[in-house]
């Protein structure tokens, strides 16, 4: 039986991976910067400000703004793209209401900066479902390490085996599974190459809508 649920945000609660599609490149192209695979890898476990510092140090001749100015520019772009592009995943409110009605504690574990994550969920009337949120600013490490999930479970005073993790990223789902959490995988085209990996490690899997898993979820709520 599960007593806790830990949700990723982008791609899981929200259909919002498009918000982040080449986001840094969209902003930095005005400086003539062409971001490499090395740059994207370096950004994985950094906060937004740390990412801005990284770019200013890596491309000092092209970028004429301070890290603070880069953050402001990125903030404006992120906000506008969330408003224009992000939407709740299909039947996510049905899922959240079902979990709430069974007394399941819920938390968000996201690598998005808190200010954007809170606003995105608040604007879509979702934030109040969750007891708390953990972000990259809280853990300072990517989801290749289970810290964000373990910290969330500990904060709920629950063991991993009774906390289900909802994730769209194959590597993150694998991390949670290895740490002892049951996993609900969520299909996300952005991670198409790793979809088979996520399916294989998931106790439940969402193809298109959370409505698909509600009948099967009953086993975890009423064993």
XYZ file of N, CA, C and O in Angstrom, residues 1-7 93-106 158 161-166 182 184 203-204 210 213-223:
176
model
N 0.847 -1.201 0.000
C 0.000 0.000 0.000
C 0.877 1.243 0.000
O 1.901 1.287 0.669
N 0.503 2.227 -0.799
C 1.291 3.458 -0.811
C 0.634 4.512 0.080
O -0.583 4.638 0.134
N 1.487 5.252 0.785
C 1.029 6.326 1.659
C 1.563 7.680 1.215
O 1.159 8.709 1.761
N 2.471 7.670 0.236
C 3.041 8.908 -0.259
C 3.220 8.861 -1.767
O 3.354 7.779 -2.357
N 3.192 10.026 -2.395
C 3.409 10.140 -3.842
C 4.339 11.316 -4.090
O 4.113 12.413 -3.579
N 5.384 11.070 -4.855
C 6.385 12.094 -5.162
C 6.361 12.327 -6.667
O 6.626 11.406 -7.451
N 6.032 13.550 -7.067
C 5.845 13.868 -8.471
C 6.956 14.747 -9.032
O 7.290 15.791 -8.457
N -5.720 15.903 -12.634
C -6.536 16.294 -11.481
C -7.341 15.104 -10.953
O -7.575 14.993 -9.749
N -7.760 14.203 -11.845
C -8.447 12.993 -11.399
C -7.511 12.158 -10.532
O -7.931 11.606 -9.500
N -6.256 12.057 -10.948
C -5.278 11.302 -10.171
C -5.038 11.956 -8.817
O -5.052 11.286 -7.775
N -4.797 13.258 -8.823
C -4.520 13.963 -7.572
C -5.707 13.882 -6.609
O -5.523 13.691 -5.398
N -6.912 14.001 -7.137
C -8.102 13.901 -6.284
C -8.243 12.497 -5.704
O -8.627 12.326 -4.532
N -7.926 11.487 -6.497
C -8.003 10.109 -6.013
C -7.006 9.875 -4.890
O -7.357 9.300 -3.838
N -5.781 10.314 -5.078
C -4.763 10.147 -4.045
C -5.140 10.914 -2.776
O -5.016 10.396 -1.659
N -5.624 12.119 -2.956
C -6.029 12.936 -1.803
C -7.164 12.277 -1.035
O -7.168 12.262 0.218
N -8.125 11.696 -1.739
C -9.269 11.076 -1.083
C -8.867 9.844 -0.272
O -9.581 9.443 0.646
N -7.723 9.258 -0.608
C -7.220 8.092 0.126
C -6.196 8.485 1.190
O -5.571 7.616 1.797
N -6.032 9.775 1.404
C -5.122 10.238 2.440
C -3.650 10.106 2.096
O -2.793 10.117 2.991
N -3.338 9.979 0.810
C -1.944 9.866 0.381
C -1.285 11.237 0.431
O -1.815 12.213 -0.120
N -0.138 11.329 1.107
C 0.603 12.580 1.149
C 1.320 12.772 -0.184
O 1.837 11.814 -0.767
N 1.372 14.019 -0.653
C 1.944 14.286 -1.973
C 2.977 15.399 -1.915
O 2.814 16.391 -1.183
N 8.067 8.559 5.788
C 7.682 7.332 5.116
C 8.919 6.643 4.532
O 9.896 7.306 4.181
N 9.492 2.294 0.104
C 8.613 1.260 -0.446
C 7.130 1.612 -0.391
O 6.317 0.971 -1.065
N 6.763 2.646 0.380
C 5.356 3.064 0.426
C 5.165 4.454 -0.185
O 4.133 5.093 0.018
N 6.150 4.916 -0.956
C 6.055 6.194 -1.675
C 6.218 5.928 -3.164
O 7.271 5.456 -3.602
N 5.222 6.220 -3.949
C 5.328 6.023 -5.392
C 5.899 7.281 -6.039
O 5.454 8.398 -5.757
N 6.876 7.096 -6.901
C 7.485 8.194 -7.642
C 6.893 8.234 -9.046
O 6.855 7.208 -9.742
N 6.452 9.401 -9.468
C 5.884 9.610 -10.804
C 6.906 10.381 -11.627
O 7.239 11.534 -11.301
N 8.405 2.357 -5.528
C 7.587 1.957 -6.672
C 7.510 3.141 -7.631
O 7.529 4.298 -7.203
N 5.801 5.037 -11.153
C 4.831 5.199 -12.239
C 5.519 5.996 -13.332
O 5.813 7.183 -13.151
N 6.188 0.241 -12.272
C 5.103 -0.588 -11.747
C 3.788 -0.240 -12.438
O 2.914 -1.092 -12.590
N 3.647 1.007 -12.825
C 2.531 1.488 -13.633
C 3.117 2.346 -14.744
O 4.198 2.915 -14.586
N -3.513 10.020 -17.382
C -3.493 9.389 -16.061
C -4.751 8.561 -15.808
O -4.765 7.700 -14.922
N -4.332 4.693 -15.616
C -3.783 3.940 -14.482
C -4.693 3.932 -13.261
O -4.404 3.232 -12.290
N -5.782 4.688 -13.294
C -6.627 4.776 -12.101
C -7.159 3.413 -11.655
O -7.142 3.114 -10.455
N -7.626 2.556 -12.552
C -8.089 1.237 -12.092
C -6.954 0.414 -11.468
O -7.139 -0.212 -10.426
N -5.779 0.427 -12.106
C -4.654 -0.348 -11.587
C -4.105 0.239 -10.295
O -3.587 -0.483 -9.435
N -4.236 1.535 -10.136
C -3.745 2.193 -8.923
C -4.464 1.715 -7.682
O -3.924 1.752 -6.570
N -5.687 1.243 -7.880
C -6.493 0.774 -6.738
C -5.792 -0.339 -5.971
O -5.952 -0.459 -4.750
N -4.969 -1.125 -6.666
C -4.239 -2.202 -5.999
C -3.250 -1.631 -4.983
O -3.035 -2.211 -3.922
N -2.664 -0.476 -5.309
C -1.693 0.153 -4.431
C -2.359 0.920 -3.295
O -1.757 1.150 -2.243
N -3.610 1.309 -3.508
C -4.317 2.089 -2.493
C -5.146 1.206 -1.579
O -5.359 1.555 -0.398
N -5.618 0.070 -2.085
C -6.453 -0.838 -1.304
C -5.980 -2.276 -1.499
O -6.684 -3.094 -2.100
N -4.785 -2.603 -1.016
C -4.258 -3.955 -1.253
C -5.058 -5.015 -0.482
O -5.699 -4.718 0.505
